[in-house]
PDB file of C-alpha atoms in Angstrom:
ATOM      1  CA  UNK A   1       3.500  -1.243 -26.707  1.00 54.00           C
ATOM      2  CA  UNK A   2       3.767  -5.020 -26.331  1.00 66.00           C
ATOM      3  CA  UNK A   3       1.566  -8.071 -26.177  1.00 82.00           C
ATOM      4  CA  UNK A   4       2.671  -8.843 -22.631  1.00 91.00           C
ATOM      5  CA  UNK A   5       0.187  -8.953 -19.786  1.00 96.00           C
ATOM      6  CA  UNK A   6       1.442  -6.323 -17.364  1.00 98.00           C
ATOM      7  CA  UNK A   7       0.961  -6.819 -13.640  1.00 98.00           C
ATOM      8  CA  UNK A   8       1.451  -4.117 -11.029  1.00 98.00           C
ATOM      9  CA  UNK A   9       2.442  -5.077  -7.475  1.00 98.00           C
ATOM     10  CA  UNK A  10       1.722  -2.329  -4.950  1.00 98.00           C
ATOM     11  CA  UNK A  11       3.499  -2.813  -1.644  1.00 96.00           C
ATOM     12  CA  UNK A  12       2.576  -2.103   1.946  1.00 93.00           C
ATOM     13  CA  UNK A  13       3.730   1.092   3.605  1.00 88.00           C
ATOM     14  CA  UNK A  14       0.946   2.952   5.463  1.00 88.00           C
ATOM     15  CA  UNK A  15       1.145   6.671   4.541  1.00 92.00           C
ATOM     16  CA  UNK A  16       4.178   6.020   2.360  1.00 93.00           C
ATOM     17  CA  UNK A  17       1.933   3.885   0.168  1.00 95.00           C
ATOM     18  CA  UNK A  18       0.166   7.000  -1.083  1.00 96.00           C
ATOM     19  CA  UNK A  19       3.132   7.248  -3.464  1.00 97.00           C
ATOM     20  CA  UNK A  20       1.408   4.474  -5.448  1.00 98.00           C
ATOM     21  CA  UNK A  21      -1.096   7.046  -6.699  1.00 98.00           C
ATOM     22  CA  UNK A  22       1.717   9.066  -8.272  1.00 98.00           C
ATOM     23  CA  UNK A  23       3.199   5.963  -9.893  1.00 98.00           C
ATOM     24  CA  UNK A  24      -0.158   5.025 -11.405  1.00 98.00           C
ATOM     25  CA  UNK A  25      -0.554   8.536 -12.773  1.00 98.00           C
ATOM     26  CA  UNK A  26       2.768   8.420 -14.628  1.00 98.00           C
ATOM     27  CA  UNK A  27       2.210   4.914 -15.992  1.00 98.00           C
ATOM     28  CA  UNK A  28      -1.252   5.819 -17.235  1.00 96.00           C
ATOM     29  CA  UNK A  29      -0.112   9.061 -18.882  1.00 96.00           C
ATOM     30  CA  UNK A  30       2.744   7.163 -20.548  1.00 96.00           C
ATOM     31  CA  UNK A  31       0.373   4.699 -22.166  1.00 95.00           C
ATOM     32  CA  UNK A  32       1.487   1.719 -20.100  1.00 95.00           C
ATOM     33  CA  UNK A  33      -1.693  -0.292 -19.687  1.00 94.00           C
ATOM     34  CA  UNK A  34      -1.960  -2.297 -16.480  1.00 97.00           C
ATOM     35  CA  UNK A  35      -3.729  -5.624 -16.965  1.00 97.00           C
ATOM     36  CA  UNK A  36      -3.879  -6.770 -13.333  1.00 98.00           C
ATOM     37  CA  UNK A  37      -3.018  -5.535  -9.850  1.00 98.00           C
ATOM     38  CA  UNK A  38      -2.025  -7.175  -6.594  1.00 98.00           C
ATOM     39  CA  UNK A  39      -1.619  -5.134  -3.428  1.00 98.00           C
ATOM     40  CA  UNK A  40      -0.749  -5.435   0.225  1.00 97.00           C
ATOM     41  CA  UNK A  41      -2.011  -3.105   2.968  1.00 94.00           C
ATOM     42  CA  UNK A  42      -1.993   0.471   1.602  1.00 95.00           C
ATOM     43  CA  UNK A  43      -1.077  -1.037  -1.758  1.00 97.00           C
ATOM     44  CA  UNK A  44      -4.275  -3.080  -1.542  1.00 97.00           C
ATOM     45  CA  UNK A  45      -6.310   0.052  -0.856  1.00 96.00           C
ATOM     46  CA  UNK A  46      -4.834   2.021  -3.760  1.00 97.00           C
ATOM     47  CA  UNK A  47      -5.029  -1.019  -6.014  1.00 98.00           C
ATOM     48  CA  UNK A  48      -8.693  -1.533  -5.160  1.00 97.00           C
ATOM     49  CA  UNK A  49      -9.483   2.097  -5.984  1.00 97.00           C
ATOM     50  CA  UNK A  50      -7.810   1.782  -9.383  1.00 97.00           C
ATOM     51  CA  UNK A  51      -9.306  -1.624 -10.168  1.00 97.00           C
ATOM     52  CA  UNK A  52     -12.731  -0.242  -9.256  1.00 96.00           C
ATOM     53  CA  UNK A  53     -12.404   2.304 -12.045  1.00 95.00           C
ATOM     54  CA  UNK A  54     -11.488   5.447 -10.111  1.00 94.00           C
ATOM     55  CA  UNK A  55      -9.534   7.939 -12.176  1.00 93.00           C
ATOM     56  CA  UNK A  56      -6.287   9.365 -10.856  1.00 95.00           C
ATOM     57  CA  UNK A  57      -7.749  12.763 -10.011  1.00 94.00           C
ATOM     58  CA  UNK A  58     -10.365  11.078  -7.780  1.00 93.00           C
ATOM     59  CA  UNK A  59      -7.673   9.012  -6.105  1.00 94.00           C
ATOM     60  CA  UNK A  60      -5.517  12.074  -5.484  1.00 94.00           C
ATOM     61  CA  UNK A  61      -8.468  13.907  -3.957  1.00 92.00           C
ATOM     62  CA  UNK A  62      -9.276  10.968  -1.666  1.00 89.00           C
ATOM     63  CA  UNK A  63      -5.629  10.792  -0.564  1.00 89.00           C
ATOM     64  CA  UNK A  64      -5.309  14.521   0.050  1.00 88.00           C
ATOM     65  CA  UNK A  65      -8.501  14.490   2.108  1.00 84.00           C
ATOM     66  CA  UNK A  66      -6.693  12.359   4.716  1.00 79.00           C
ATOM     67  CA  UNK A  67      -5.844  15.314   6.939  1.00 73.00           C
ATOM     68  CA  UNK A  68      -5.045  14.933  10.627  1.00 67.00           C
ATOM     69  CA  UNK A  69      -8.637  15.877  11.445  1.00 67.00           C
ATOM     70  CA  UNK A  70     -10.017  13.357   8.960  1.00 65.00           C
ATOM     71  CA  UNK A  71      -7.797  10.577  10.323  1.00 63.00           C
ATOM     72  CA  UNK A  72      -8.947  11.367  13.858  1.00 63.00           C
ATOM     73  CA  UNK A  73     -12.559  11.157  12.693  1.00 65.00           C
ATOM     74  CA  UNK A  74     -11.886   7.653  11.336  1.00 63.00           C
ATOM     75  CA  UNK A  75     -10.436   6.461  14.651  1.00 61.00           C
ATOM     76  CA  UNK A  76     -13.241   4.488  16.321  1.00 57.00           C
ATOM     77  CA  UNK A  77     -11.505   3.644  19.575  1.00 58.00           C
ATOM     78  CA  UNK A  78     -12.539   0.485  21.402  1.00 63.00           C
ATOM     79  CA  UNK A  79     -11.488  -1.457  24.497  1.00 51.00           C
ATOM     80  CA  UNK A  80      -7.999  -2.704  23.517  1.00 58.00           C
ATOM     81  CA  UNK A  81      -8.680  -6.437  23.675  1.00 53.00           C
ATOM     82  CA  UNK A  82      -8.238  -7.041  19.925  1.00 58.00           C
ATOM     83  CA  UNK A  83      -7.029  -3.659  18.661  1.00 54.00           C
ATOM     84  CA  UNK A  84      -7.143   0.036  19.483  1.00 60.00           C
ATOM     85  CA  UNK A  85      -9.627   0.732  16.673  1.00 70.00           C
ATOM     86  CA  UNK A  86     -12.596  -1.305  15.489  1.00 72.00           C
ATOM     87  CA  UNK A  87     -11.965  -0.297  11.879  1.00 69.00           C
ATOM     88  CA  UNK A  88     -15.661   0.196  11.137  1.00 81.00           C
ATOM     89  CA  UNK A  89     -15.251   3.878  10.278  1.00 85.00           C
ATOM     90  CA  UNK A  90     -12.382   3.122   7.903  1.00 86.00           C
ATOM     91  CA  UNK A  91     -14.514   0.449   6.244  1.00 88.00           C
ATOM     92  CA  UNK A  92     -17.346   2.963   5.943  1.00 91.00           C
ATOM     93  CA  UNK A  93     -15.002   5.472   4.328  1.00 89.00           C
ATOM     94  CA  UNK A  94     -13.831   2.848   1.832  1.00 91.00           C
ATOM     95  CA  UNK A  95     -17.418   1.894   1.068  1.00 93.00           C
ATOM     96  CA  UNK A  96     -18.312   5.540   0.437  1.00 91.00           C
ATOM     97  CA  UNK A  97     -15.626   5.630  -2.248  1.00 91.00           C
ATOM     98  CA  UNK A  98     -15.951   2.286  -4.040  1.00 92.00           C
ATOM     99  CA  UNK A  99     -19.400   1.145  -2.947  1.00 93.00           C
ATOM    100  CA  UNK A 100     -20.462  -2.448  -2.304  1.00 93.00           C
ATOM    101  CA  UNK A 101     -18.366  -3.856  -5.136  1.00 96.00           C
ATOM    102  CA  UNK A 102     -17.496  -7.519  -5.314  1.00 97.00           C
ATOM    103  CA  UNK A 103     -14.278  -8.626  -7.005  1.00 97.00           C
ATOM    104  CA  UNK A 104     -16.345  -9.682 -10.018  1.00 97.00           C
ATOM    105  CA  UNK A 105     -17.494  -6.058 -10.428  1.00 97.00           C
ATOM    106  CA  UNK A 106     -13.972  -4.641 -10.812  1.00 97.00           C
ATOM    107  CA  UNK A 107     -12.601  -3.262 -14.063  1.00 95.00           C
ATOM    108  CA  UNK A 108      -9.297  -5.132 -13.644  1.00 96.00           C
ATOM    109  CA  UNK A 109      -8.313  -8.474 -12.112  1.00 98.00           C
ATOM    110  CA  UNK A 110      -7.272  -7.652  -8.556  1.00 98.00           C
ATOM    111  CA  UNK A 111      -6.045  -9.524  -5.497  1.00 98.00           C
ATOM    112  CA  UNK A 112      -4.873  -8.431  -2.094  1.00 97.00           C
ATOM    113  CA  UNK A 113      -2.817 -10.107   0.608  1.00 98.00           C
ATOM    114  CA  UNK A 114      -3.546 -10.500   4.312  1.00 97.00           C
ATOM    115  CA  UNK A 115      -1.950 -12.551   7.089  1.00 95.00           C
ATOM    116  CA  UNK A 116      -3.704 -15.280   9.054  1.00 96.00           C
ATOM    117  CA  UNK A 117      -2.719 -14.194  12.556  1.00 92.00           C
ATOM    118  CA  UNK A 118      -3.340 -17.712  13.915  1.00 94.00           C
ATOM    119  CA  UNK A 119      -1.307 -19.752  11.402  1.00 95.00           C
ATOM    120  CA  UNK A 120       1.051 -17.063  10.094  1.00 92.00           C
ATOM    121  CA  UNK A 121       0.096 -17.893   6.503  1.00 95.00           C
ATOM    122  CA  UNK A 122      -0.245 -15.400   3.680  1.00 95.00           C
ATOM    123  CA  UNK A 123      -3.844 -15.297   2.485  1.00 97.00           C
ATOM    124  CA  UNK A 124      -4.622 -14.101  -1.037  1.00 98.00           C
ATOM    125  CA  UNK A 125      -8.120 -12.646  -1.315  1.00 97.00           C
ATOM    126  CA  UNK A 126      -9.637 -12.344  -4.785  1.00 97.00           C
ATOM    127  CA  UNK A 127     -13.330 -12.950  -4.256  1.00 97.00           C
ATOM    128  CA  UNK A 128     -16.218 -11.609  -2.222  1.00 97.00           C
ATOM    129  CA  UNK A 129     -16.495  -8.079  -0.868  1.00 97.00           C
ATOM    130  CA  UNK A 130     -13.681  -5.763  -1.971  1.00 97.00           C
ATOM    131  CA  UNK A 131     -14.049  -3.549   1.111  1.00 96.00           C
ATOM    132  CA  UNK A 132     -13.841  -6.555   3.458  1.00 96.00           C
ATOM    133  CA  UNK A 133     -10.748  -7.813   1.636  1.00 97.00           C
ATOM    134  CA  UNK A 134      -8.992  -4.451   1.802  1.00 96.00           C
ATOM    135  CA  UNK A 135      -9.858  -4.078   5.489  1.00 94.00           C
ATOM    136  CA  UNK A 136      -8.229  -7.447   6.159  1.00 95.00           C
ATOM    137  CA  UNK A 137      -5.112  -6.391   4.287  1.00 96.00           C
ATOM    138  CA  UNK A 138      -4.766  -3.047   6.129  1.00 93.00           C
ATOM    139  CA  UNK A 139      -5.590  -4.247   9.663  1.00 90.00           C
ATOM    140  CA  UNK A 140      -2.327  -3.410  11.404  1.00 84.00           C
ATOM    141  CA  UNK A 141      -1.886  -5.744  14.398  1.00 81.00           C
ATOM    142  CA  UNK A 142      -2.589  -4.087  17.769  1.00 71.00           C
ATOM    143  CA  UNK A 143      -3.885  -0.948  16.000  1.00 79.00           C
ATOM    144  CA  UNK A 144      -6.925  -2.298  14.105  1.00 83.00           C
ATOM    145  CA  UNK A 145      -9.087  -5.243  15.179  1.00 85.00           C
ATOM    146  CA  UNK A 146      -8.391  -8.339  13.012  1.00 88.00           C
ATOM    147  CA  UNK A 147     -10.866  -8.973  10.204  1.00 91.00           C
ATOM    148  CA  UNK A 148     -12.724 -12.274  10.111  1.00 91.00           C
ATOM    149  CA  UNK A 149     -13.195 -13.814   6.666  1.00 93.00           C
ATOM    150  CA  UNK A 150     -14.071 -17.440   6.055  1.00 90.00           C
ATOM    151  CA  UNK A 151     -13.406 -18.395   9.674  1.00 92.00           C
ATOM    152  CA  UNK A 152      -9.888 -16.900   9.596  1.00 94.00           C
ATOM    153  CA  UNK A 153      -8.662 -13.921  11.595  1.00 93.00           C
ATOM    154  CA  UNK A 154      -6.742 -11.732   9.194  1.00 95.00           C
ATOM    155  CA  UNK A 155      -4.355  -8.820   9.695  1.00 94.00           C
ATOM    156  CA  UNK A 156      -1.976  -6.698   7.638  1.00 93.00           C
ATOM    157  CA  UNK A 157      -0.424  -8.653   4.772  1.00 93.00           C
ATOM    158  CA  UNK A 158       2.821  -6.730   5.197  1.00 91.00           C
ATOM    159  CA  UNK A 159       3.826  -9.211   7.894  1.00 89.00           C
ATOM    160  CA  UNK A 160       4.385 -11.980   5.363  1.00 91.00           C
ATOM    161  CA  UNK A 161       4.189 -10.584   1.823  1.00 94.00           C
ATOM    162  CA  UNK A 162       4.691  -6.815   1.631  1.00 93.00           C
ATOM    163  CA  UNK A 163       5.339  -6.836  -2.131  1.00 95.00           C
ATOM    164  CA  UNK A 164       3.057  -9.444  -3.770  1.00 96.00           C
ATOM    165  CA  UNK A 165       4.913 -10.147  -6.993  1.00 97.00           C
ATOM    166  CA  UNK A 166       4.312 -13.894  -6.655  1.00 97.00           C
ATOM    167  CA  UNK A 167       0.551 -13.284  -6.579  1.00 98.00           C
ATOM    168  CA  UNK A 168       0.728 -11.613  -9.996  1.00 98.00           C
ATOM    169  CA  UNK A 169       2.703 -14.531 -11.392  1.00 97.00           C
ATOM    170  CA  UNK A 170      -0.065 -16.843 -10.249  1.00 97.00           C
ATOM    171  CA  UNK A 171      -2.589 -14.500 -11.909  1.00 98.00           C
ATOM    172  CA  UNK A 172      -0.792 -14.916 -15.241  1.00 97.00           C
ATOM    173  CA  UNK A 173       1.251 -11.719 -15.581  1.00 97.00           C
ATOM    174  CA  UNK A 174       4.033 -11.805 -18.182  1.00 96.00           C
ATOM    175  CA  UNK A 175       5.744  -8.601 -17.050  1.00 97.00           C
ATOM    176  CA  UNK A 176       5.647  -7.335 -13.487  1.00 98.00           C
ATOM    177  CA  UNK A 177       6.245  -3.793 -12.257  1.00 98.00           C
ATOM    178  CA  UNK A 178       6.670  -3.666  -8.479  1.00 98.00           C
ATOM    179  CA  UNK A 179       6.363  -0.518  -6.406  1.00 97.00           C
ATOM    180  CA  UNK A 180       8.236  -0.827  -3.126  1.00 95.00           C
ATOM    181  CA  UNK A 181       7.663   1.684  -0.343  1.00 93.00           C
ATOM    182  CA  UNK A 182       8.991  -0.465   2.503  1.00 84.00           C
ATOM    183  CA  UNK A 183      12.095   1.386   3.709  1.00 74.00           C
ATOM    184  CA  UNK A 184      15.323  -0.412   4.430  1.00 64.00           C
ATOM    185  CA  UNK A 185      16.552  -0.638   8.014  1.00 53.00           C
ATOM    186  CA  UNK A 186      19.052   2.095   7.120  1.00 48.00           C
ATOM    187  CA  UNK A 187      16.207   4.396   6.080  1.00 51.00           C
ATOM    188  CA  UNK A 188      14.371   3.655   9.299  1.00 47.00           C
ATOM    189  CA  UNK A 189      17.330   4.564  11.476  1.00 48.00           C
ATOM    190  CA  UNK A 190      18.837   7.487   9.591  1.00 48.00           C
ATOM    191  CA  UNK A 191      16.068   9.262   7.723  1.00 49.00           C
ATOM    192  CA  UNK A 192      13.333   9.818  10.273  1.00 46.00           C
ATOM    193  CA  UNK A 193      11.997  13.094   8.899  1.00 45.00           C
ATOM    194  CA  UNK A 194      15.498  14.168   7.893  1.00 46.00           C
ATOM    195  CA  UNK A 195      17.037  13.736  11.343  1.00 45.00           C
ATOM    196  CA  UNK A 196      19.686  11.351  12.564  1.00 44.00           C
ATOM    197  CA  UNK A 197      18.556   8.668  14.963  1.00 44.00           C
ATOM    198  CA  UNK A 198      19.792  10.546  18.040  1.00 48.00           C
ATOM    199  CA  UNK A 199      17.458  13.440  17.202  1.00 58.00           C
ATOM    200  CA  UNK A 200      14.339  11.351  16.543  1.00 59.00           C
ATOM    201  CA  UNK A 201      11.504  11.927  19.000  1.00 67.00           C
ATOM    202  CA  UNK A 202      10.050   9.040  20.970  1.00 74.00           C
ATOM    203  CA  UNK A 203       7.714   7.058  18.634  1.00 72.00           C
ATOM    204  CA  UNK A 204       4.024   6.615  19.421  1.00 72.00           C
ATOM    205  CA  UNK A 205       2.247   3.254  19.439  1.00 70.00           C
ATOM    206  CA  UNK A 206       1.265   3.480  15.761  1.00 67.00           C
ATOM    207  CA  UNK A 207       4.865   4.251  14.760  1.00 67.00           C
ATOM    208  CA  UNK A 208       6.279   1.464  16.915  1.00 73.00           C
ATOM    209  CA  UNK A 209       3.901  -1.074  15.397  1.00 67.00           C
ATOM    210  CA  UNK A 210       4.445   0.149  11.838  1.00 64.00           C
ATOM    211  CA  UNK A 211       8.225   0.173  12.207  1.00 67.00           C
ATOM    212  CA  UNK A 212       8.045  -3.362  13.574  1.00 69.00           C
ATOM    213  CA  UNK A 213       6.174  -4.401  10.435  1.00 65.00           C
ATOM    214  CA  UNK A 214       8.796  -2.737   8.221  1.00 64.00           C
ATOM    215  CA  UNK A 215      11.703  -4.376  10.025  1.00 70.00           C
ATOM    216  CA  UNK A 216       9.996  -7.753   9.726  1.00 70.00           C
ATOM    217  CA  UNK A 217       8.794  -7.131   6.181  1.00 69.00           C
ATOM    218  CA  UNK A 218      11.867  -5.672   4.512  1.00 73.00           C
ATOM    219  CA  UNK A 219      13.513  -9.070   3.986  1.00 72.00           C
ATOM    220  CA  UNK A 220      10.252 -10.386   2.555  1.00 77.00           C
ATOM    221  CA  UNK A 221      10.057  -7.347   0.290  1.00 81.00           C
ATOM    222  CA  UNK A 222      13.494  -8.205  -1.088  1.00 83.00           C
ATOM    223  CA  UNK A 223      12.026 -11.436  -2.455  1.00 85.00           C
ATOM    224  CA  UNK A 224       9.457  -9.458  -4.411  1.00 89.00           C
ATOM    225  CA  UNK A 225      12.051  -6.944  -5.602  1.00 90.00           C
ATOM    226  CA  UNK A 226      14.252  -9.731  -6.968  1.00 92.00           C
ATOM    227  CA  UNK A 227      11.305 -11.478  -8.640  1.00 93.00           C
ATOM    228  CA  UNK A 228       9.853  -8.430 -10.407  1.00 97.00           C
ATOM    229  CA  UNK A 229      10.934  -7.418 -13.898  1.00 97.00           C
ATOM    230  CA  UNK A 230      11.467  -3.901 -12.606  1.00 97.00           C
ATOM    231  CA  UNK A 231      10.970  -2.218  -9.248  1.00 97.00           C
ATOM    232  CA  UNK A 232      10.052   1.420  -8.692  1.00 97.00           C
ATOM    233  CA  UNK A 233      11.201   2.685  -5.287  1.00 95.00           C
ATOM    234  CA  UNK A 234       9.854   6.140  -4.336  1.00 96.00           C
ATOM    235  CA  UNK A 235      12.121   7.973  -1.884  1.00 94.00           C
ATOM    236  CA  UNK A 236       9.621   8.032   0.991  1.00 93.00           C
ATOM    237  CA  UNK A 237      11.721   6.521   3.791  1.00 86.00           C
ATOM    238  CA  UNK A 238      11.850   9.863   5.629  1.00 87.00           C
ATOM    239  CA  UNK A 239       8.058  10.066   5.918  1.00 89.00           C
ATOM    240  CA  UNK A 240       6.540   8.646   9.097  1.00 84.00           C
ATOM    241  CA  UNK A 241       4.032   5.832   8.522  1.00 83.00           C
ATOM    242  CA  UNK A 242       1.229   7.812  10.185  1.00 84.00           C
ATOM    243  CA  UNK A 243       1.833  11.009   8.171  1.00 89.00           C
ATOM    244  CA  UNK A 244      -1.193  10.674   5.900  1.00 90.00           C
ATOM    245  CA  UNK A 245      -1.468  14.456   5.821  1.00 91.00           C
ATOM    246  CA  UNK A 246       1.683  14.408   3.659  1.00 94.00           C
ATOM    247  CA  UNK A 247      -0.221  12.771   0.801  1.00 94.00           C
ATOM    248  CA  UNK A 248       0.702  15.494  -1.687  1.00 95.00           C
ATOM    249  CA  UNK A 249       4.420  14.930  -1.045  1.00 96.00           C
ATOM    250  CA  UNK A 250       4.086  11.142  -1.247  1.00 97.00           C
ATOM    251  CA  UNK A 251       2.248  11.375  -4.568  1.00 97.00           C
ATOM    252  CA  UNK A 252       4.887  13.708  -6.016  1.00 97.00           C
ATOM    253  CA  UNK A 253       7.669  11.352  -4.898  1.00 97.00           C
ATOM    254  CA  UNK A 254       5.817   8.480  -6.539  1.00 98.00           C
ATOM    255  CA  UNK A 255       5.614  10.428  -9.785  1.00 98.00           C
ATOM    256  CA  UNK A 256       9.308  11.294  -9.635  1.00 98.00           C
ATOM    257  CA  UNK A 257      10.337   7.657  -9.115  1.00 98.00           C
ATOM    258  CA  UNK A 258       8.049   6.427 -11.895  1.00 98.00           C
ATOM    259  CA  UNK A 259       9.385   8.998 -14.366  1.00 98.00           C
ATOM    260  CA  UNK A 260      12.920   7.908 -13.522  1.00 97.00           C
ATOM    261  CA  UNK A 261      12.036   4.252 -14.169  1.00 97.00           C
ATOM    262  CA  UNK A 262       9.980   4.902 -17.301  1.00 97.00           C
ATOM    263  CA  UNK A 263      12.755   4.599 -19.934  1.00 97.00           C
ATOM    264  CA  UNK A 264      13.812   1.224 -18.551  1.00 97.00           C
ATOM    265  CA  UNK A 265      10.212  -0.016 -18.359  1.00 97.00           C
ATOM    266  CA  UNK A 266       9.648   0.907 -22.011  1.00 95.00           C
ATOM    267  CA  UNK A 267      12.942  -0.673 -23.046  1.00 95.00           C
ATOM    268  CA  UNK A 268      12.098  -3.941 -21.308  1.00 95.00           C
ATOM    269  CA  UNK A 269       8.566  -4.016 -22.729  1.00 94.00           C
ATOM    270  CA  UNK A 270       9.843  -3.449 -26.248  1.00 89.00           C
ATOM    271  CA  UNK A 271      12.632  -6.051 -25.956  1.00 79.00           C
TER     272      UNK A 271
END
């Protein structure tokens, strides 16, 4: 379609980030070849799956397997000194899907973003163990124990860079497609599962922490949105961040948003 190197930035968003699978499906079926991927949090997980060579059907199956029962099975509770969960079971689940791959084993150049919880810096990880890197990127503060890589304590990258467009620019992308699933503050307050704020039930600890990340991260996401050549925004603001059992709906919403953006993506690539 063009000689441009196409980069795909997959944003943070917990369960909402499962929409990335639907976006990838539409782009692939439309012949838009992705040359490199950067992801944050759930975007890092989906990006790692794709960069590791998983086909879309495998990714959809893995996403749809995240039922309430499955999520409970992955919750290895610990004494809450560093986090509610150790994260070891999640890491084991990731390893069962993509194996012991190093970044050098991936089919596509890939990077993910985490946050140094001590310094507050964004940390781009593009070497070493892919599973360890993804675990660092998805380690929601308070919920999952921080990951330790290279002497740094790392947590969810959504705190500082929820939509890593700048990472793709550093990787050499000529054209960047961003997929944003971080809801605006309006979405957070008026679309909680279709109800107005006065009807929303009291949030649990996971929801409180995730919503905190979104409120903090939305302004940072705007930087990525403005820097990308085009941004796809699936309408997933009404889905709670812990609703992984709604994977099918998230994927369909990702497909719908990608199809809507497709004519403009092709126009820009052909310009």
